[in-house]
Amino acid sequence: MRAASGESEEAPKVFHVIVDEKEGESTKSSSSDLAEKELSVGERRRLLRRLDLVLAPTIMIFYLIAFLDRTNIGNAKIAGLTEDIHLKGNQFNIVTSLFYVTFILFEIPTTLLIKKFQPKQMLTLIVITFSLTTIFTGFVQNYAGFLATRLVLGVCEAGLFPCLTVYLTMIYSRDELAPRIAYLFAASALSGAFSGLFAYAILHMHSVGGYAGWRWLFIIEGMIGFVAGVLGYFVIPNDPAKAWFLSEPYREMVRRRQAQRRFDLEADHFDWKSVKEALKDFKIYLSSLAEFGQDTCLYGFSTFLPAIIRGMGHQSLSVQYLTIPVYILGAAVYIIASFLSDRFRSRGLILITSNIFPIIGYILLLTCQGKNNVLYFACYLCSLGIYTGAGLNVTWLSANVAPHYKRATAISMQMAIANSAGILSGQVYQFPPKYVAGHATSLVAIGIATVLHILTIFYYSAKNTTKRRSMDQLTPDELLKQPHNDDDPQFLYML
């Protein structure tokens, strides 16, 4: 991806070559003619619009449905789940946390399989299996059954977000990623808004067929997901150059883009070397720890927002619609921030700026107990930065790791480490209605994440300075022999 347009304007021209293993000589790629035909600005925009028209709503629906369960479990709780299956003490929090154990364990292996089994097959299998598990959740009768379904759900959902992210990096260049990954996190925010509407409507089905409203919540949600998974199989293309929704001129544009991104898209076979390189890469751990802090807020906020608002004195059904504008604001702000991030080629500064709002929000939640209007306003402040921070940090790392299998490993590592925050948030959000421990933990977590973002900017800046000096000292032939990964001096990190 050395020639990606999102790199610094100072980045040199990239030479597209492959190495003849028999002779050990560099030869021109068979796709060199295509690689030389760069798309015009107009062609690029038209192609991106065509791709977005089909792929954006598809991936958003997939992730919205997956995240719907994480928000609806909070709605189900206040609608009688804990009483109906006789949960005691902190059993609900234990189940909420243990979901992330299997979720984390299966993220890396699932993500590494996406290229072997192809995106269409992998993504639709994930959606169908977690949707079936969601349906089964509607029939649990006790703590053991509830725990079992959540553990299985963690296995089934584990690879969805990292697989979707890796899939996007296979289609879009790194200066195009922010809005596309924003669609995923916007979907997670919108799932909160939709879950409020969805729960408000479905909970009126209480006693229909002899089932409680919260049971219908899981059953209908799972059925919707199952249908979406089946339909998605016929929508998602494994190779955009053969996409059913693109005419031949547009397919030719895709092939030209692919030829220009050979550095980024190489390694059709599984590459253990790239996996090992990811495991030793400092920047991946730095980003993952920052994402842990961001996700501590994200999971605590999205799972327990209904309970937080109910603690302000609102009744069950009114809670459902009071959450809606909070989630919608979070989604809208994140989409705007993602476009600004690509427009100004800036990740870190926008991340840091967005985190200021939830920091203020959590301070208000901790210090203004009893002032319900202020507390509700604080929820809006939190939503302004929580989704932007979590999503943009994923985009930042995705753009700064190459080639494919190193990136796939990096994203799944980041998610595995970050999603362990779900275990933490499930334990600290206890002791209603004030949730002091939960808010305090979230405040500390997002503060640490902000500091780590600042350190990351300095780290990337120092690395870029070293790379530019190295390029000044290397001849064109020596540049051709550089490693085909993000250590290449021609691969400048995005800040």
Coordinates of C-alpha atoms in Angstrom, one line a residue:
M1 CA 0.0 0.0 0.0
R2 CA 3.0 2.3 -0.4
A3 CA 1.2 4.3 -3.1
A4 CA -2.0 4.8 -1.2
S5 CA -3.3 8.3 -1.6
G6 CA -3.7 8.6 2.1
E7 CA 0.0 8.7 2.7
S8 CA 1.9 11.9 3.2
E9 CA 2.2 14.1 0.2
E10 CA 6.0 13.7 0.6
A11 CA 5.8 10.0 0.0
P12 CA 7.8 9.0 -3.0
K13 CA 6.7 7.1 -6.1
V14 CA 6.3 3.4 -5.5
F15 CA 7.7 0.8 -7.7
H16 CA 5.4 -2.2 -8.3
V17 CA 7.5 -5.3 -8.6
I18 CA 7.5 -9.0 -7.6
V19 CA 10.5 -11.2 -7.0
D20 CA 11.2 -14.2 -9.2
E21 CA 11.8 -16.9 -6.6
K22 CA 13.9 -19.0 -9.0
E23 CA 16.2 -16.4 -10.3
G24 CA 16.0 -14.0 -7.4
E25 CA 15.7 -11.0 -9.7
S26 CA 13.1 -8.3 -9.6
T27 CA 10.8 -8.2 -12.5
K28 CA 7.8 -6.1 -13.4
S29 CA 4.5 -7.3 -12.2
S30 CA 2.1 -8.6 -14.8
S31 CA -0.3 -6.0 -13.6
S32 CA 2.1 -3.1 -14.2
D33 CA 0.1 -1.7 -17.0
L34 CA -2.9 -1.5 -14.8
A35 CA -0.9 -0.1 -12.0
E36 CA 0.2 2.8 -14.1
K37 CA -3.4 3.8 -14.9
E38 CA -4.3 5.7 -11.8
L39 CA -8.0 6.6 -11.4
S40 CA -9.0 10.2 -11.9
V41 CA -10.7 12.0 -9.0
G42 CA -14.0 11.7 -10.7
E43 CA -13.6 8.0 -11.4
R44 CA -12.6 7.3 -7.9
R45 CA -15.6 9.1 -6.5
R46 CA -18.0 7.3 -8.8
L47 CA -16.5 4.0 -7.9
L48 CA -16.6 4.6 -4.2
R49 CA -20.3 5.7 -4.5
R50 CA -21.1 2.4 -6.3
L51 CA -19.3 0.4 -3.7
D52 CA -20.8 2.3 -0.7
L53 CA -24.3 2.0 -2.1
V54 CA -24.3 -1.8 -1.6
L55 CA -21.6 -2.5 1.0
A56 CA -22.2 0.3 3.5
P57 CA -25.9 -0.7 4.3
T58 CA -25.0 -4.4 4.3
I59 CA -22.2 -4.2 6.8
M60 CA -24.2 -1.7 8.9
I61 CA -27.1 -4.1 9.1
F62 CA -24.8 -7.0 10.1
Y63 CA -23.2 -5.0 12.9
L64 CA -26.4 -3.3 14.0
I65 CA -28.0 -6.7 14.5
A66 CA -25.0 -8.0 16.4
F67 CA -24.7 -5.0 18.6
L68 CA -28.5 -4.9 19.1
D69 CA -28.2 -7.9 21.5
R70 CA -25.6 -6.1 23.6
T71 CA -27.9 -3.2 24.1
N72 CA -31.1 -5.2 24.3
I73 CA -29.8 -7.3 27.2
G74 CA -30.0 -4.1 29.2
N75 CA -33.6 -3.5 28.0
A76 CA -34.5 -7.1 28.8
K77 CA -33.1 -6.7 32.3
I78 CA -35.4 -3.8 33.2
A79 CA -38.3 -5.6 31.5
G80 CA -38.2 -8.6 33.9
L81 CA -35.5 -11.0 32.7
T82 CA -33.8 -11.2 36.0
E83 CA -37.0 -12.0 37.9
D84 CA -38.4 -14.5 35.4
I85 CA -35.3 -16.7 35.3
H86 CA -34.6 -16.1 39.0
L87 CA -31.2 -14.5 38.9
K88 CA -29.7 -13.6 42.2
G89 CA -27.1 -11.1 43.4
N90 CA -24.7 -10.2 40.7
Q91 CA -25.4 -13.2 38.4
F92 CA -26.6 -10.8 35.6
N93 CA -23.3 -9.0 35.7
I94 CA -21.4 -12.3 35.7
V95 CA -23.2 -13.4 32.6
T96 CA -22.7 -10.1 31.0
S97 CA -18.9 -10.3 31.6
L98 CA -18.5 -14.0 30.7
F99 CA -19.9 -13.4 27.2
Y100 CA -16.6 -11.6 26.5
V101 CA -14.5 -14.5 27.6
T102 CA -15.4 -16.7 24.6
F103 CA -15.8 -13.6 22.5
I104 CA -12.1 -12.8 23.1
L105 CA -10.8 -16.3 22.7
F106 CA -12.2 -16.8 19.3
E107 CA -11.5 -13.4 17.7
I108 CA -8.0 -14.0 16.4
P109 CA -8.5 -17.5 14.9
T110 CA -11.8 -16.4 13.3
T111 CA -10.3 -13.3 11.7
L112 CA -7.3 -15.2 10.3
L113 CA -9.7 -17.5 8.5
I114 CA -11.5 -14.8 6.5
K115 CA -9.2 -15.0 3.5
K116 CA -9.1 -18.8 3.4
F117 CA -12.9 -19.3 3.6
Q118 CA -13.7 -16.0 1.7
P119 CA -15.5 -13.0 3.2
K120 CA -19.0 -13.8 1.9
Q121 CA -19.0 -17.3 3.4
M122 CA -17.4 -16.3 6.7
L123 CA -19.5 -13.2 7.4
T124 CA -22.8 -14.8 6.6
L125 CA -22.0 -17.9 8.7
I126 CA -21.2 -15.6 11.7
V127 CA -24.5 -13.7 11.3
I128 CA -26.6 -16.8 10.9
T129 CA -25.1 -18.6 13.9
F130 CA -25.3 -15.8 16.4
S131 CA -28.9 -15.0 15.2
L132 CA -29.9 -18.6 16.0
T133 CA -28.3 -18.4 19.4
T134 CA -30.2 -15.1 20.1
I135 CA -33.5 -16.9 19.3
F136 CA -32.6 -19.7 21.8
T137 CA -31.9 -17.0 24.4
G138 CA -35.6 -16.2 24.3
F139 CA -36.4 -19.7 25.7
V140 CA -33.9 -19.8 28.7
Q141 CA -35.5 -20.7 32.0
N142 CA -32.7 -20.3 34.5
Y143 CA -29.2 -19.0 35.2
A144 CA -27.4 -22.0 33.7
G145 CA -29.3 -21.7 30.4
F146 CA -28.8 -18.0 30.3
L147 CA -25.1 -18.4 30.9
A148 CA -24.8 -21.2 28.3
T149 CA -26.4 -19.1 25.5
R150 CA -24.2 -16.1 26.3
L151 CA -21.1 -18.1 26.1
V152 CA -22.1 -19.6 22.8
L153 CA -23.1 -16.2 21.5
G154 CA -19.6 -15.0 22.3
V155 CA -18.1 -17.7 20.1
C156 CA -20.5 -16.9 17.3
E157 CA -20.1 -13.1 17.4
A158 CA -16.4 -13.1 18.0
G159 CA -15.1 -12.6 14.5
L160 CA -17.7 -10.2 13.1
F161 CA -16.2 -6.8 13.7
P162 CA -12.6 -7.7 12.9
C163 CA -13.7 -9.7 9.9
L164 CA -15.8 -6.8 8.6
T165 CA -12.8 -4.4 9.3
V166 CA -10.4 -6.7 7.4
Y167 CA -12.9 -7.0 4.6
L168 CA -13.1 -3.2 4.3
T169 CA -9.3 -2.9 4.2
M170 CA -9.3 -5.4 1.2
I171 CA -11.6 -3.0 -0.7
Y172 CA -10.8 0.5 0.4
S173 CA -7.4 2.3 0.6
R174 CA -6.3 3.5 4.0
D175 CA -7.3 7.1 3.4
E176 CA -10.8 5.9 2.6
L177 CA -11.2 3.7 5.7
A178 CA -12.4 6.1 8.3
P179 CA -15.9 6.7 7.0
R180 CA -16.4 3.0 6.2
I181 CA -15.3 1.8 9.6
A182 CA -17.4 4.7 11.0
Y183 CA -20.5 3.0 9.4
L184 CA -19.8 0.0 11.8
F185 CA -19.6 2.1 14.9
A186 CA -22.4 4.3 13.8
A187 CA -24.4 1.1 13.5
S188 CA -23.5 0.2 17.1
A189 CA -24.7 3.6 18.2
L190 CA -27.8 3.3 16.1
S191 CA -28.5 -0.1 17.5
G192 CA -28.8 1.5 20.8
A193 CA -31.4 3.9 19.4
F194 CA -33.1 1.2 17.4
S195 CA -33.1 -1.1 20.4
G196 CA -35.0 1.5 22.4
L197 CA -37.7 1.7 19.7
F198 CA -37.6 -2.0 19.1
A199 CA -37.8 -2.8 22.8
Y200 CA -40.6 -0.2 23.3
A201 CA -42.7 -1.9 20.6
I202 CA -41.9 -5.6 21.3
L203 CA -42.3 -5.3 25.1
H204 CA -46.0 -4.5 24.4
M205 CA -46.2 -8.2 23.2
H206 CA -45.9 -9.3 26.8
S207 CA -48.0 -12.5 27.4
V208 CA -48.6 -13.0 23.7
G209 CA -48.4 -16.8 23.2
G210 CA -47.7 -17.1 26.9
Y211 CA -44.2 -15.5 26.6
A212 CA -42.9 -12.5 28.4
G213 CA -42.1 -9.4 26.4
W214 CA -38.3 -9.7 26.9
R215 CA -38.5 -13.2 25.4
W216 CA -40.1 -11.9 22.3
L217 CA -37.4 -9.3 22.2
F218 CA -34.7 -12.0 21.7
I219 CA -36.8 -14.2 19.5
I220 CA -37.8 -11.5 16.9
E221 CA -34.3 -10.0 17.0
G222 CA -32.8 -13.4 16.2
M223 CA -35.2 -14.0 13.4
I224 CA -34.4 -10.7 11.8
G225 CA -30.7 -11.5 12.0
F226 CA -31.2 -14.9 10.5
V227 CA -33.0 -13.5 7.4
A228 CA -30.3 -10.7 7.1
G229 CA -27.5 -13.4 7.2
V230 CA -29.2 -15.5 4.4
L231 CA -29.8 -12.4 2.2
G232 CA -26.3 -11.1 2.8
Y233 CA -24.8 -14.2 1.2
F234 CA -26.2 -13.0 -2.1
V235 CA -25.1 -9.4 -1.7
I236 CA -21.5 -9.5 -0.5
P237 CA -18.9 -10.0 -3.2
N238 CA -15.7 -11.9 -2.3
D239 CA -13.9 -10.0 -5.0
P240 CA -15.1 -6.5 -5.9
A241 CA -13.6 -6.9 -9.3
K242 CA -16.4 -9.4 -9.9
A243 CA -19.1 -7.8 -8.0
W244 CA -22.6 -8.4 -9.4
F245 CA -23.6 -4.7 -8.8
L246 CA -20.7 -3.3 -10.9
S247 CA -20.7 -2.9 -14.6
E248 CA -17.6 -3.9 -16.6
P249 CA -16.2 -0.3 -16.7
Y250 CA -16.4 -0.1 -12.9
R251 CA -14.9 -3.6 -12.5
E252 CA -12.0 -2.4 -14.6
M253 CA -11.5 0.5 -12.2
V254 CA -11.4 -2.0 -9.3
R255 CA -8.7 -4.0 -11.1
R256 CA -6.7 -0.9 -11.6
R257 CA -6.9 -0.1 -7.9
Q258 CA -6.0 -3.6 -6.9
A259 CA -2.9 -3.4 -9.2
Q260 CA -1.9 -0.2 -7.5
R261 CA -2.4 -1.8 -4.0
R262 CA -0.5 -5.1 -4.6
F263 CA 1.8 -4.3 -1.7
D264 CA -1.3 -4.1 0.5
L265 CA -3.2 -7.0 -0.8
E266 CA -0.5 -9.6 -1.3
A267 CA -0.2 -13.0 0.4
D268 CA -3.0 -15.2 -0.8
H269 CA -1.6 -18.0 1.2
F270 CA -1.5 -18.0 5.0
D271 CA 1.6 -16.3 6.2
W272 CA 2.9 -17.2 9.7
K273 CA 5.7 -14.7 9.4
S274 CA 3.2 -11.8 9.2
V275 CA 1.4 -13.2 12.3
K276 CA 4.6 -13.3 14.2
E277 CA 5.6 -9.8 13.2
A278 CA 2.2 -8.6 14.5
L279 CA 2.8 -10.3 17.8
K280 CA 6.1 -8.4 18.3
D281 CA 4.9 -5.0 17.1
F282 CA 4.9 -2.3 19.8
K283 CA 2.4 0.0 18.0
I284 CA -0.2 -2.8 18.0
Y285 CA 0.0 -3.1 21.8
L286 CA 0.0 0.7 22.3
S287 CA -3.2 1.0 20.2
S288 CA -4.8 -2.1 21.8
L289 CA -4.3 -0.7 25.3
A290 CA -5.9 2.6 24.2
E291 CA -8.8 0.7 22.7
F292 CA -9.2 -1.1 26.0
G293 CA -9.8 2.3 27.6
Q294 CA -12.2 3.4 24.8
D295 CA -14.1 0.1 24.9
T296 CA -14.5 0.2 28.7
C297 CA -16.6 3.3 28.2
L298 CA -18.3 2.0 25.1
Y299 CA -19.5 -1.3 26.6
G300 CA -20.4 0.2 29.9
F301 CA -22.4 3.0 28.3
S302 CA -24.2 0.9 25.6
T303 CA -25.1 -1.9 28.0
F304 CA -26.1 0.0 31.1
L305 CA -27.5 3.3 29.6
P306 CA -31.1 2.1 30.2
A307 CA -30.3 1.3 33.8
I308 CA -28.5 4.6 34.2
I309 CA -31.5 6.5 33.0
R310 CA -33.9 4.5 35.0
G311 CA -31.8 5.4 38.1
M312 CA -32.8 9.0 37.3
G313 CA -36.4 8.0 38.3
H314 CA -37.9 7.1 34.9
Q315 CA -40.1 4.1 34.4
S316 CA -39.3 1.1 32.2
L317 CA -41.1 2.1 29.0
S318 CA -40.1 5.8 29.2
V319 CA -36.5 4.7 29.6
Q320 CA -36.6 3.0 26.2
Y321 CA -37.3 6.1 24.2
L322 CA -35.1 8.4 26.4
T323 CA -32.1 6.4 25.2
I324 CA -32.9 7.0 21.5
P325 CA -31.7 10.6 21.0
V326 CA -28.5 9.9 23.0
Y327 CA -27.5 7.0 20.7
I328 CA -28.5 8.9 17.5
L329 CA -26.3 11.9 18.5
G330 CA -23.3 9.5 19.1
A331 CA -23.8 8.0 15.6
A332 CA -24.1 11.4 13.8
V333 CA -21.1 12.9 15.5
Y334 CA -18.9 9.9 14.7
I335 CA -19.8 9.9 11.0
I336 CA -19.0 13.6 10.8
A337 CA -15.7 13.1 12.7
S338 CA -14.7 10.2 10.4
F339 CA -15.1 12.4 7.3
L340 CA -13.1 15.2 8.9
S341 CA -10.5 12.6 9.8
D342 CA -10.0 11.6 6.2
R343 CA -10.4 15.2 5.0
F344 CA -7.5 16.5 7.2
R345 CA -5.6 13.1 7.2
S346 CA -5.7 13.2 11.0
R347 CA -6.6 10.5 13.4
G348 CA -4.9 11.2 16.7
L349 CA -5.9 14.9 17.2
I350 CA -9.6 14.2 16.4
L351 CA -9.5 11.2 18.8
I352 CA -8.1 13.4 21.6
T353 CA -10.6 16.2 21.0
S354 CA -13.5 13.8 20.9
N355 CA -12.5 12.3 24.3
I356 CA -12.8 15.6 26.1
F357 CA -16.6 15.4 25.9
P358 CA -17.1 12.0 27.7
I359 CA -14.4 13.1 30.3
I360 CA -16.7 16.1 31.2
G361 CA -19.7 13.8 31.0
Y362 CA -18.4 11.3 33.5
I363 CA -17.3 14.0 35.8
L364 CA -20.9 15.4 35.8
L365 CA -22.3 11.9 36.3
L366 CA -20.1 11.5 39.4
T367 CA -20.6 15.0 40.9
C368 CA -24.2 15.9 40.1
Q369 CA -26.2 13.1 41.7
G370 CA -29.8 14.1 42.3
K371 CA -29.8 16.7 39.5
N372 CA -31.5 14.5 36.9
N373 CA -31.6 17.0 34.1
V374 CA -27.8 17.5 34.4
L375 CA -27.3 13.8 34.6
Y376 CA -29.3 13.2 31.4
F377 CA -27.3 16.0 29.7
A378 CA -24.1 14.3 30.8
C379 CA -25.2 11.1 28.9
Y380 CA -25.3 13.2 25.7
L381 CA -21.8 14.5 26.4
C382 CA -20.6 10.9 26.8
S383 CA -22.2 9.9 23.5
L384 CA -20.4 12.7 21.7
G385 CA -17.0 11.0 22.1
I386 CA -17.4 7.3 23.1
Y387 CA -18.3 6.0 19.7
T388 CA -15.8 8.3 17.8
G389 CA -13.0 7.3 20.2
A390 CA -13.5 3.6 19.9
G391 CA -14.1 3.5 16.1
L392 CA -11.4 6.0 15.0
N393 CA -8.7 4.2 17.0
V394 CA -9.5 1.0 15.1
T395 CA -9.3 2.9 11.8
W396 CA -6.0 4.4 12.9
L397 CA -4.3 1.1 13.5
S398 CA -5.8 -0.5 10.4
A399 CA -4.2 2.2 8.2
N400 CA -0.8 1.7 9.8
V401 CA -0.3 -2.1 9.5
A402 CA 0.5 -4.1 6.4
P403 CA 0.4 -6.5 4.6
H404 CA -2.9 -8.5 4.9
Y405 CA -2.1 -11.2 7.4
K406 CA -0.2 -8.8 9.7
R407 CA -3.2 -6.4 9.5
A408 CA -5.7 -9.2 10.2
T409 CA -3.7 -10.3 13.2
A410 CA -3.3 -6.7 14.4
I411 CA -7.0 -5.9 14.2
S412 CA -8.0 -9.2 15.9
M413 CA -5.4 -8.7 18.6
Q414 CA -6.6 -5.1 19.2
M415 CA -10.2 -6.3 19.5
A416 CA -9.3 -9.3 21.7
I417 CA -7.4 -7.0 24.2
A418 CA -10.0 -4.2 23.9
N419 CA -13.0 -6.5 24.3
S420 CA -11.8 -7.7 27.6
A421 CA -13.1 -4.3 28.7
G422 CA -16.5 -5.9 28.4
I423 CA -15.6 -8.2 31.3
L424 CA -14.5 -5.2 33.4
S425 CA -17.6 -3.0 32.5
G426 CA -19.9 -5.9 33.4
Q427 CA -18.5 -6.0 36.9
V428 CA -18.0 -2.3 37.8
Y429 CA -21.5 -1.2 36.7
Q430 CA -23.2 -2.4 39.9
F431 CA -24.8 -0.6 42.9
P432 CA -27.7 1.3 41.2
P433 CA -28.9 4.0 40.9
K434 CA -25.6 6.1 41.2
Y435 CA -23.2 3.6 39.5
V436 CA -20.3 5.5 41.1
A437 CA -17.8 2.6 40.5
G438 CA -18.8 2.3 36.8
H439 CA -18.6 6.0 36.1
A440 CA -15.3 6.4 37.9
T441 CA -13.8 3.4 36.1
S442 CA -14.9 4.8 32.7
L443 CA -13.5 8.2 33.5
V444 CA -10.1 6.8 34.4
A445 CA -10.1 4.5 31.4
I446 CA -10.9 7.2 28.9
G447 CA -8.3 9.5 30.5
I448 CA -5.6 6.8 30.1
A449 CA -6.7 6.2 26.5
T450 CA -6.3 9.9 25.8
V451 CA -2.7 9.9 27.1
L452 CA -1.9 6.8 25.0
H453 CA -3.2 8.5 21.9
I454 CA -0.8 11.4 22.6
L455 CA 2.1 9.0 22.9
T456 CA 1.0 7.3 19.7
I457 CA 1.2 10.6 17.8
F458 CA 4.8 11.1 19.0
Y459 CA 5.7 7.5 18.2
Y460 CA 4.4 7.7 14.6
S461 CA 6.0 11.1 14.1
A462 CA 9.4 9.8 15.2
K463 CA 9.1 6.7 13.0
N464 CA 8.2 8.8 10.0
T465 CA 11.2 11.1 10.5
T466 CA 13.4 8.0 10.6
K467 CA 11.8 6.6 7.4
R468 CA 12.3 9.9 5.5
R469 CA 15.9 10.0 6.4
S470 CA 16.3 6.4 5.3
M471 CA 14.7 7.1 2.0
D472 CA 17.1 10.0 1.3
Q473 CA 20.0 7.5 1.7
L474 CA 18.6 4.7 -0.4
T475 CA 18.8 4.3 -4.2
P476 CA 15.7 3.3 -6.2
D477 CA 17.1 -0.3 -6.5
E478 CA 17.6 -0.5 -2.8
L479 CA 14.1 0.8 -2.2
L480 CA 12.7 -2.0 -4.3
K481 CA 14.4 -4.5 -2.0
Q482 CA 12.8 -3.2 1.2
P483 CA 10.4 -5.5 3.1
H484 CA 6.8 -5.6 1.9
N485 CA 5.3 -4.5 5.1
D486 CA 4.8 -1.4 7.2
D487 CA 8.5 -1.3 8.1
D488 CA 9.2 -0.2 4.5
P489 CA 10.6 3.3 4.6
Q490 CA 8.2 4.3 1.8
F491 CA 5.2 3.3 4.1
L492 CA 4.6 6.5 6.1
Y493 CA 2.3 6.2 9.1
M494 CA -0.9 8.3 9.3
L495 CA -1.1 10.6 12.2

